[in-house]
Tab-separated table of C-alpha atoms in Angstrom:
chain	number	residue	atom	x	y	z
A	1495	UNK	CA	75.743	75.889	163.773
A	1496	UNK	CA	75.895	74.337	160.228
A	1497	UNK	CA	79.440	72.751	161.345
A	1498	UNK	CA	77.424	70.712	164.219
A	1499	UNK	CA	74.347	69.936	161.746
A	1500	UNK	CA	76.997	68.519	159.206
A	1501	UNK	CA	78.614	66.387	161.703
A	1502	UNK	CA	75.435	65.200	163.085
A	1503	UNK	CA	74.621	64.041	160.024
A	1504	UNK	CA	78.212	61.695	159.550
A	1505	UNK	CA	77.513	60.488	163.149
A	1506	UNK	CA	76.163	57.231	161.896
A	1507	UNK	CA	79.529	56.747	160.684
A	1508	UNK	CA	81.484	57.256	163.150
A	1509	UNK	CA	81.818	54.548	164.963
A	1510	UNK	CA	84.363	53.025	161.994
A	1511	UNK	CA	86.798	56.239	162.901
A	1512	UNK	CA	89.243	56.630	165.766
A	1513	UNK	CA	89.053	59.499	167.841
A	1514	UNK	CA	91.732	60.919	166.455
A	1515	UNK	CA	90.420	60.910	162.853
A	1516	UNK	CA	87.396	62.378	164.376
A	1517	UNK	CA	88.726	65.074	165.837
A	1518	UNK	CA	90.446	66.183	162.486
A	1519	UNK	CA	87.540	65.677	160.513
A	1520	UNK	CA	85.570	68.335	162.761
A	1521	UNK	CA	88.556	70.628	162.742
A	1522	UNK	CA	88.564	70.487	158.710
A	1523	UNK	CA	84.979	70.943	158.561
A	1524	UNK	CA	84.934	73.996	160.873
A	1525	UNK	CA	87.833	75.193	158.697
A	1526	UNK	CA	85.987	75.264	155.338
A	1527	UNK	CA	82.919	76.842	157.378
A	1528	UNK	CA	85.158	79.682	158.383
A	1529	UNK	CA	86.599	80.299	155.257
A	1530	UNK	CA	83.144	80.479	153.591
A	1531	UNK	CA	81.539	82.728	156.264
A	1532	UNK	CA	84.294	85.675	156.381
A	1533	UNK	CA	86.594	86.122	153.161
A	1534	UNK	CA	90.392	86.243	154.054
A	1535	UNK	CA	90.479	89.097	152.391
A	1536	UNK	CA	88.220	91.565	154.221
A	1537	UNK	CA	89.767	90.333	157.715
A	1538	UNK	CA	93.533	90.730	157.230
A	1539	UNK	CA	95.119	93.195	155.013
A	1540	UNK	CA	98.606	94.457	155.117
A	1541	UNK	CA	98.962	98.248	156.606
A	1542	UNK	CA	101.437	99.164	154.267
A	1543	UNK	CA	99.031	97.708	151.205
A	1544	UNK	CA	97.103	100.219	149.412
A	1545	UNK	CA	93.107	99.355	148.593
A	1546	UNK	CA	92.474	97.538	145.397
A	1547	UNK	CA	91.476	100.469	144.112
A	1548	UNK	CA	94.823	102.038	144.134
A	1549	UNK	CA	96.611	99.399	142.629
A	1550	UNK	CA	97.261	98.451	138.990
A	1551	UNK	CA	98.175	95.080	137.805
A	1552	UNK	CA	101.077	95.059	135.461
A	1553	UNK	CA	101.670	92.780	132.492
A	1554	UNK	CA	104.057	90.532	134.163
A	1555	UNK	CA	101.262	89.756	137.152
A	1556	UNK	CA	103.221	92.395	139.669
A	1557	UNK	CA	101.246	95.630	141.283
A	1558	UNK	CA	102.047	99.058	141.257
A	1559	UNK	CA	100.442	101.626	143.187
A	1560	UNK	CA	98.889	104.969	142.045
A	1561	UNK	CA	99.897	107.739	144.281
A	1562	UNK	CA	98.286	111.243	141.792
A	1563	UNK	CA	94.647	109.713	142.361
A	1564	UNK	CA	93.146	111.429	144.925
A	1565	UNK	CA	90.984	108.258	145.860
A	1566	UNK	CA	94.254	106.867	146.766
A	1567	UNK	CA	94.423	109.590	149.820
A	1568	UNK	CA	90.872	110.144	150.602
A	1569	UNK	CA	88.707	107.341	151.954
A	1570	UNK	CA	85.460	106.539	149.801
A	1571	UNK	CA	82.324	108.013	150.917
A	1572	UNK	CA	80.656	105.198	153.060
A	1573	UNK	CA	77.336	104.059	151.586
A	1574	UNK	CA	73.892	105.015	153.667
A	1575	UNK	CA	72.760	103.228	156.399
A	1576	UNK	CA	76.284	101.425	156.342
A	1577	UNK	CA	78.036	102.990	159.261
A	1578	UNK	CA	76.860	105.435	162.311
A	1579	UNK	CA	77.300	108.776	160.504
A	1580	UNK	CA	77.761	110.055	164.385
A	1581	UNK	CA	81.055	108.625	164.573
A	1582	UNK	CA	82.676	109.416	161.280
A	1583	UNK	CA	84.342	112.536	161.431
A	1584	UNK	CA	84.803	115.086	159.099
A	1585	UNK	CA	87.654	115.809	156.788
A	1586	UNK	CA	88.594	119.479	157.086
A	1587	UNK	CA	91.844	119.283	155.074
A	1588	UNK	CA	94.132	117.595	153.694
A	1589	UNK	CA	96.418	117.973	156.307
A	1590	UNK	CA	94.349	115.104	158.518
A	1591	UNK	CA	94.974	112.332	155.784
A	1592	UNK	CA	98.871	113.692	154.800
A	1593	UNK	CA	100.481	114.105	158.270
A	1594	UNK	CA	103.599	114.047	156.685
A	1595	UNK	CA	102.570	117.968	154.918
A	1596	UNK	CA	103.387	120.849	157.591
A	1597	UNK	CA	100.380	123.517	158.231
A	1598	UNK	CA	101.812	127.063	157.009
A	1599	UNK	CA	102.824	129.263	160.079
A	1600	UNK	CA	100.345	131.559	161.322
A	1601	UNK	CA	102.690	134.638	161.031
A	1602	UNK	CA	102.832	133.655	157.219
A	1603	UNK	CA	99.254	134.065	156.654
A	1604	UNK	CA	98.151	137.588	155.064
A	1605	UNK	CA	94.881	139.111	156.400
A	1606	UNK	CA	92.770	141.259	154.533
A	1607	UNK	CA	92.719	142.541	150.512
A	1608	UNK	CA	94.271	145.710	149.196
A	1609	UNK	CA	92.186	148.207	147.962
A	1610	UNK	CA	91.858	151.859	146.736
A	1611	UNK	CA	91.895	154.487	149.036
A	1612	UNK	CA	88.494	155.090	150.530
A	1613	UNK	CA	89.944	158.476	151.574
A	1614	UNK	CA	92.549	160.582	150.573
A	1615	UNK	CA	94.632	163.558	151.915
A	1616	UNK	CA	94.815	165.714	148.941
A	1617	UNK	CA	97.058	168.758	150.611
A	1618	UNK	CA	98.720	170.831	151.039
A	1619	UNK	CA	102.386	170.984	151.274
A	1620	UNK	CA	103.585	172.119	154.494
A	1621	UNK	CA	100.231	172.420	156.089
A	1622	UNK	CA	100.328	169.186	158.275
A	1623	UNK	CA	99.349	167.007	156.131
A	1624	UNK	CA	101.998	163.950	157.794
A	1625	UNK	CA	100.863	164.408	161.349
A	1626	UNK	CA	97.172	164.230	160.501
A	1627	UNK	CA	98.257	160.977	158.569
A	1628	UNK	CA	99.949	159.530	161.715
A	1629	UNK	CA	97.264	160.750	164.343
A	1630	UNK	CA	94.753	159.166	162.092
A	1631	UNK	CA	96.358	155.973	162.254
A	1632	UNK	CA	96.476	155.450	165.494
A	1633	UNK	CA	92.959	154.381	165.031
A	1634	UNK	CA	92.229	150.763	164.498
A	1635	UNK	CA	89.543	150.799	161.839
A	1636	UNK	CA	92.338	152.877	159.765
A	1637	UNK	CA	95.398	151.610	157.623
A	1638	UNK	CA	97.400	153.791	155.168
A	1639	UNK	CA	100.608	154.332	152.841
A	1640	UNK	CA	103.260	155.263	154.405
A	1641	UNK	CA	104.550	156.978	151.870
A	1642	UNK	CA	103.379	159.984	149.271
A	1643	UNK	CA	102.107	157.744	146.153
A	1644	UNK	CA	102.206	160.675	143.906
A	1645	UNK	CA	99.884	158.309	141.842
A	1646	UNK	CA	97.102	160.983	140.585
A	1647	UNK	CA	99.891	163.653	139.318
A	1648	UNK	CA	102.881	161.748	138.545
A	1649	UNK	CA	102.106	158.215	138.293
A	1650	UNK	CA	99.029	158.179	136.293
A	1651	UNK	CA	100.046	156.528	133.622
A	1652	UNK	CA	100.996	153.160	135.617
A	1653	UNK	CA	97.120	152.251	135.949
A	1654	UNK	CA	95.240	151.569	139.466
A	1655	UNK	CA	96.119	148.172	139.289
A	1656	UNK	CA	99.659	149.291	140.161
A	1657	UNK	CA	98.763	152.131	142.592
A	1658	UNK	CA	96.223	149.654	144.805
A	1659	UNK	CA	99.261	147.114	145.331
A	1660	UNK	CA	100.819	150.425	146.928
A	1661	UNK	CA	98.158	150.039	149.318
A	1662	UNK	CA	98.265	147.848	152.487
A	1663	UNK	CA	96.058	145.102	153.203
A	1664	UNK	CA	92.964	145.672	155.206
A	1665	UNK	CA	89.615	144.148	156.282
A	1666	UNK	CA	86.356	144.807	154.965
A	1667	UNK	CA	85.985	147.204	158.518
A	1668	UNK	CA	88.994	149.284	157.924
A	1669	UNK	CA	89.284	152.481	155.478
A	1670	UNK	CA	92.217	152.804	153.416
A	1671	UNK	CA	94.245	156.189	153.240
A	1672	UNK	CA	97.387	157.785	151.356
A	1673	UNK	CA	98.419	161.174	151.726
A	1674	UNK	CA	99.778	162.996	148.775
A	1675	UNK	CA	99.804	167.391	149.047
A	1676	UNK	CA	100.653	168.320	145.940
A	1677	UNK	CA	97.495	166.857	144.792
A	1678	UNK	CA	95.663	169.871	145.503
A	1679	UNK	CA	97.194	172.152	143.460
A	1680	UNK	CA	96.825	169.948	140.481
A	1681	UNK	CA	94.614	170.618	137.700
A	1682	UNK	CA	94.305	167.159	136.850
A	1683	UNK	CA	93.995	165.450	139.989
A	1684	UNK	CA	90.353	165.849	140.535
A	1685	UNK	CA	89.033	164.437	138.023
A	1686	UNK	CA	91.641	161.727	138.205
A	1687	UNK	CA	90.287	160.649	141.642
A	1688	UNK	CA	86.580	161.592	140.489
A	1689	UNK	CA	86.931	158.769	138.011
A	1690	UNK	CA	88.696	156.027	140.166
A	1691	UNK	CA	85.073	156.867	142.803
A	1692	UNK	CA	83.540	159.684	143.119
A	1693	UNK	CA	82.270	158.279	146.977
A	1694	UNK	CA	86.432	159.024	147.806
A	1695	UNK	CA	86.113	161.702	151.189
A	1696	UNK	CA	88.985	164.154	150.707
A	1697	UNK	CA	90.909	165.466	153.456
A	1698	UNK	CA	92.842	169.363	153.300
A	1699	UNK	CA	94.593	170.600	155.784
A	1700	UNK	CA	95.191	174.040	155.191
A	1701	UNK	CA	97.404	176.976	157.166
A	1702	UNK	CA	97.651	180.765	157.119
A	1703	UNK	CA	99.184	180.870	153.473
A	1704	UNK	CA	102.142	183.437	154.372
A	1705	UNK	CA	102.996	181.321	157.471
A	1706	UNK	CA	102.681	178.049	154.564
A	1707	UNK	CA	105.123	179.895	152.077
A	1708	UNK	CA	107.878	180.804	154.691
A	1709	UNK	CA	107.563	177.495	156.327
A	1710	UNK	CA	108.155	175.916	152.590
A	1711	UNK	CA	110.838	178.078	151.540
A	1712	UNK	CA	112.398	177.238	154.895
A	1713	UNK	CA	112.416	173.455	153.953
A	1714	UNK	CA	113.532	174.428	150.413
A	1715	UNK	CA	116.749	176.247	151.837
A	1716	UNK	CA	117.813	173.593	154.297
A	1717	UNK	CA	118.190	171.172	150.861
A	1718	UNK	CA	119.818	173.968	148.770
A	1719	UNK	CA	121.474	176.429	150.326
A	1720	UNK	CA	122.333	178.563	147.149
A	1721	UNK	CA	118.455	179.344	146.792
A	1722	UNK	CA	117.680	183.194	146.352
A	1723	UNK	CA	116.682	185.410	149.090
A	1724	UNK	CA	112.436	185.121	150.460
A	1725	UNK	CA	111.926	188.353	149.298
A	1726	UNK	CA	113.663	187.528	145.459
A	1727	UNK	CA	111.323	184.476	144.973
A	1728	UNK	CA	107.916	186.187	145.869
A	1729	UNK	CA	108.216	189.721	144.476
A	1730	UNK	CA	108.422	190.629	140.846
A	1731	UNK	CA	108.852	193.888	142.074
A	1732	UNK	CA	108.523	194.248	146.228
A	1733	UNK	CA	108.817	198.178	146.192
A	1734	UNK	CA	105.166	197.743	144.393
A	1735	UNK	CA	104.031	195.345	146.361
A	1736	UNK	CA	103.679	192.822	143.136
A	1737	UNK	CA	104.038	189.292	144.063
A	1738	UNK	CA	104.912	186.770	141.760
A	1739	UNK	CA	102.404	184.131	141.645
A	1740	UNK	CA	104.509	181.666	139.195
A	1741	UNK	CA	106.520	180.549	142.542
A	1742	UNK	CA	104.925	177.175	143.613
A	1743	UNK	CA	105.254	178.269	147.581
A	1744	UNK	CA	102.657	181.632	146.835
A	1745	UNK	CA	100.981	179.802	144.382
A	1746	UNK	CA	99.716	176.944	146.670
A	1747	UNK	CA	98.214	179.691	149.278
A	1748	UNK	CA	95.673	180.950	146.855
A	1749	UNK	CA	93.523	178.249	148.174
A	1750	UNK	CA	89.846	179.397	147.001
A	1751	UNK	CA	91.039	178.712	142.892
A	1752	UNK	CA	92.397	175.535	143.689
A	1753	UNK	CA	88.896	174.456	145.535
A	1754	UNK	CA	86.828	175.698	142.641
A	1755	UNK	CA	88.518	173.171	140.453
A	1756	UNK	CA	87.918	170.375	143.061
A	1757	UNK	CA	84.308	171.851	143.303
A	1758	UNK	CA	83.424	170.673	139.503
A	1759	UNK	CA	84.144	167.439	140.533
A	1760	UNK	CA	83.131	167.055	144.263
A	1761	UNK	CA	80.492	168.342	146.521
A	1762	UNK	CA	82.034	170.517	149.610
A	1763	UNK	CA	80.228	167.951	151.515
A	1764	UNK	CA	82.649	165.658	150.779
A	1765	UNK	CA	85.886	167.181	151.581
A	1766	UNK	CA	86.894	168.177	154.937
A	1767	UNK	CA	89.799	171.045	156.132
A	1768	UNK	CA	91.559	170.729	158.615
A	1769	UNK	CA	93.176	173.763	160.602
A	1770	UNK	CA	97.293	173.976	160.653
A	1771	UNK	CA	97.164	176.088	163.301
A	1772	UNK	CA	94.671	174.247	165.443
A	1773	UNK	CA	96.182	170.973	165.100
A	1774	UNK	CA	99.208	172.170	166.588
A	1775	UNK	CA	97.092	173.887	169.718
A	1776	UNK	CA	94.049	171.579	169.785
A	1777	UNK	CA	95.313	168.004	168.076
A	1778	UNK	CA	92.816	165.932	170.003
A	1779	UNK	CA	90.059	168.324	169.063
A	1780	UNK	CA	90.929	168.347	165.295
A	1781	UNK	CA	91.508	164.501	165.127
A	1782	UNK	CA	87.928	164.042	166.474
A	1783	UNK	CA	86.427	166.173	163.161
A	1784	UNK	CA	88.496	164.219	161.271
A	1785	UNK	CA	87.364	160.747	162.825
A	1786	UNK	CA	83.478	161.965	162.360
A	1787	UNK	CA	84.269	163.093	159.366
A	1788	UNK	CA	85.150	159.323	158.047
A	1789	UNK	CA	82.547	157.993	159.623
A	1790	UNK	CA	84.843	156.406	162.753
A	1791	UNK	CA	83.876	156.164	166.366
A	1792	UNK	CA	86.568	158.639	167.969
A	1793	UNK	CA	88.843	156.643	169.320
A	1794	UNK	CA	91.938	158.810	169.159
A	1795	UNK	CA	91.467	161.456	172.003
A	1796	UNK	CA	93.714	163.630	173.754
A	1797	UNK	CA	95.075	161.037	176.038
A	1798	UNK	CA	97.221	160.136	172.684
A	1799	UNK	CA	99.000	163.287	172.504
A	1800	UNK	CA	101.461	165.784	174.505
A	1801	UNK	CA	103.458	169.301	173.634
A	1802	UNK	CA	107.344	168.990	172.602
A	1803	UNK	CA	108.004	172.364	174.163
A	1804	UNK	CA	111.479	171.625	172.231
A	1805	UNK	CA	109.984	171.072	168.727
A	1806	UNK	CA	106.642	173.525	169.393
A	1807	UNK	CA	104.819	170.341	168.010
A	1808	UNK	CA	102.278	168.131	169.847
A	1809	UNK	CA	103.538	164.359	170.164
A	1810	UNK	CA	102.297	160.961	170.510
A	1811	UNK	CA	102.797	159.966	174.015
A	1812	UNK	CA	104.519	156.144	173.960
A	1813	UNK	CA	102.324	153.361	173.735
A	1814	UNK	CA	102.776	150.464	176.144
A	1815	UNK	CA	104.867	148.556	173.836
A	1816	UNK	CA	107.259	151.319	173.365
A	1817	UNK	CA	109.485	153.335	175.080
A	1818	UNK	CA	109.794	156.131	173.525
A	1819	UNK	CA	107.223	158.546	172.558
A	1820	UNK	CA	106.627	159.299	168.535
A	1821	UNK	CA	107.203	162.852	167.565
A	1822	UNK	CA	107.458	163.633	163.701
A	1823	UNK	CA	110.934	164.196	162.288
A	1824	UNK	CA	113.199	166.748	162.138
A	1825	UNK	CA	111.569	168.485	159.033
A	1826	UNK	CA	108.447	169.050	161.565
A	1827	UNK	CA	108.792	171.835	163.824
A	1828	UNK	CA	111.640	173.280	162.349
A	1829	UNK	CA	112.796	176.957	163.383
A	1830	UNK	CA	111.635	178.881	159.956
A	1831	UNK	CA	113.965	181.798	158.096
A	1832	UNK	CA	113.368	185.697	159.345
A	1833	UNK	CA	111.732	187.590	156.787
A	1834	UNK	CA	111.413	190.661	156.601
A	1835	UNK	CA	108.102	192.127	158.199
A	1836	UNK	CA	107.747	194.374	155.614
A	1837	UNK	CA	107.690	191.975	153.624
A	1838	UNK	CA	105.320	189.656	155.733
A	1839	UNK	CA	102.835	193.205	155.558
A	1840	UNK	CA	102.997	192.855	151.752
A	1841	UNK	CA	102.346	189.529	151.418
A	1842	UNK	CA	99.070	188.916	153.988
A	1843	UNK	CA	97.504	192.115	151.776
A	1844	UNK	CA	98.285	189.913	148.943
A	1845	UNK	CA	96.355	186.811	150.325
A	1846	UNK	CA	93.509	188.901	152.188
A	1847	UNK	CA	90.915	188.865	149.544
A	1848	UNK	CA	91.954	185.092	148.233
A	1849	UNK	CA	91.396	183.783	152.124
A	1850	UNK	CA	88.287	185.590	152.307
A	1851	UNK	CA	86.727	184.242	149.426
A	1852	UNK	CA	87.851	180.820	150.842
A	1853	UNK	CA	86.017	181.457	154.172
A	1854	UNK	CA	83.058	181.806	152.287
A	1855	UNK	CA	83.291	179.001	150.144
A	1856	UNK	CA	83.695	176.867	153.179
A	1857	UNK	CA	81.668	178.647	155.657
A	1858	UNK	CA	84.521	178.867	158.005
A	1859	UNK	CA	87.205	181.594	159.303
A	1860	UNK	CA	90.359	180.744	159.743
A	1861	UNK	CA	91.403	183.491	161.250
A	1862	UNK	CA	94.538	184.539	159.199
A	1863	UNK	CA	94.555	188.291	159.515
């Protein structure tokens, strides 16, 4: 409109031009009102130009562009009212600017935090302590060690810091377990584990203590086969019926001193036993205690499990992505030594008072006689 005004206005004049000059004079004129209406520099730019901003002019008159600002990447944050904030889009990452920068694999990413153990299977040896451990984890709310820690008697000194990264990684919804049996039968352990929390549940799974001893001096044996006689190791003197308590596989069958230490530091409430016996004859039945006992909806049930007539052991039956089913090793099940029944005689009147004294403290028979 102002390029017609401004020729109207040299119309009087015209009539000395040729059409030809006129037609050049209203191109030049139209020109200039171009040029003053839209800059040439906000209508054409150069893709491969950074913005001003991004650009620093040298001594000699020459650019150079900045690539470590981060205003160099990211667009400015348009001004209100200056653009339809319904069509801008929203930068999640970095990654929508930088095509160039791979995402990280998914099967790179780690899920979850390691923590300490919100429960623990303190014992004992040769009791069953490894298949409670792997019927509890078939559960899905339930992630543990895989191997015995030994932090709280043998590791103590390396700090939690260093026992936690033992740990695997789980969510906020999942308890964290380790197993470790000798834990039970020592001194120091629970107060140890009373001061990392004292809101730790503790999980013992206990056996008929003369069964436990043979059973341990079986798997002693099979390592070193110059070992003493049974009979040698638990008697100071069989013919009088004295047992000698200093072995480690009669010592960790007097089972009602070992709970009054863990009693100073943790009501009875929170520790649970678990029948040998019964999880051998009844798994399902003692994995749903267990599961109640932590709190867990009881997922594991006895669809999970079947009898190795072979091994005298329940089993896991395979899952679908298996196929094989998951019995324990070879150490599990294992055929134990003949003793001699007199000896056997000697040694359940040794325990008889010990195990009764535990029934009471736990107000439950085990049924050992």
């Amino acid at each position: 409109m102002a390029c017609v005004l401004l020729f109207s206005r040299l119309l009087p004049f015209s009539h000395r031009l040729t059409r030809t000059s006129i037609c050049l004079l209203s191109l030049f004129i139209s020109y200039l009102c171009y040029c003053v209406l839209f800059p040439a520099d906000t209508i054409m730019q150069k893709s491969g130009d950074p913005p001003p901003s991004c650009q620093r002019v040298l001594a000699d008159g020459g650019k150079r562009r900045l690539h470590k600002s981060l205003s160099c990447v990211l667009p400015r944050e348009p001004k209100p009212n200056s653009v339809d904030a319904s069509r801008i889009k929203p930068l999640t990452s970095l990654h929508t600017v930088r095509n160039d920068t791979p995402s990280p694999p998914l099967g790179n990413l780690k899920f979850g935090n390691k923590k300490l153990p919100n429960a623990i299977i303190v014992g004992v040896k040769k009791g069953g302590t490894r298949a409670v451990l792997e019927f509890i984890r078939i559960h899905p709310d339930v992630r543990a060690a895989g191997t015995e820690t030994h932090f709280f008697d043998r590791n103590y000194d390396r700090g939690l810091e260093w026992y936690r990264g033992l740990m695997p990684r789980t969510l906020e919804s999942q308890i964290t377990m380790e197993k470790t049996p000798s834990y039970f039968v020592t001194k120091e352990t629970p107060h140890r584990i009373s001061d990392m929390s004292r809101d730790t549940k503790l999980i013992v799974v206990v056996r008929d203590p003369v069964t436990r001893a043979i059973s341990d001096y079986t798997q002693t044996l099979s390592k070193t086969p110059e070992l003493p006689s049974f009979q040698e190791l638990a008697f100071r003197n069989q013919s009088l019926g004295i047992v000698d308590t200093s072995w480690n596989a009669i010592r960790i069958g007097l089972y009602a001193l070992h709970l009054e230490n863990w009693l100073r530091f943790f009501p009875l409430a929170q520790i649970h036993f678990v029948s040998g016996e019964r999880l051998i004859t009844d798994p399902a039945g003692e994995l749903a205690r267990v599961q109640d006992f932590l709190g867990l909806k009881r997922i594991v049930t006895d669809k999970h499990f079947y009898f190795n007539r072979t091994k005298g052991f329940p089993c896991l039956k395979k899952p679908e992505s298996s196929g094989s089913p998951r019995c324990l090793g070879k150490s599990k099940g294992r055929t134990h030594v003949q003793i001699d029944r007199d000896a056997i005689e000697q040694l359940r009147d040794f325990y008889r008072p010990y195990n009764v004294k535990f029934y009471e403290m736990v107000g439950h028979d085990f049924k050992w006689e």
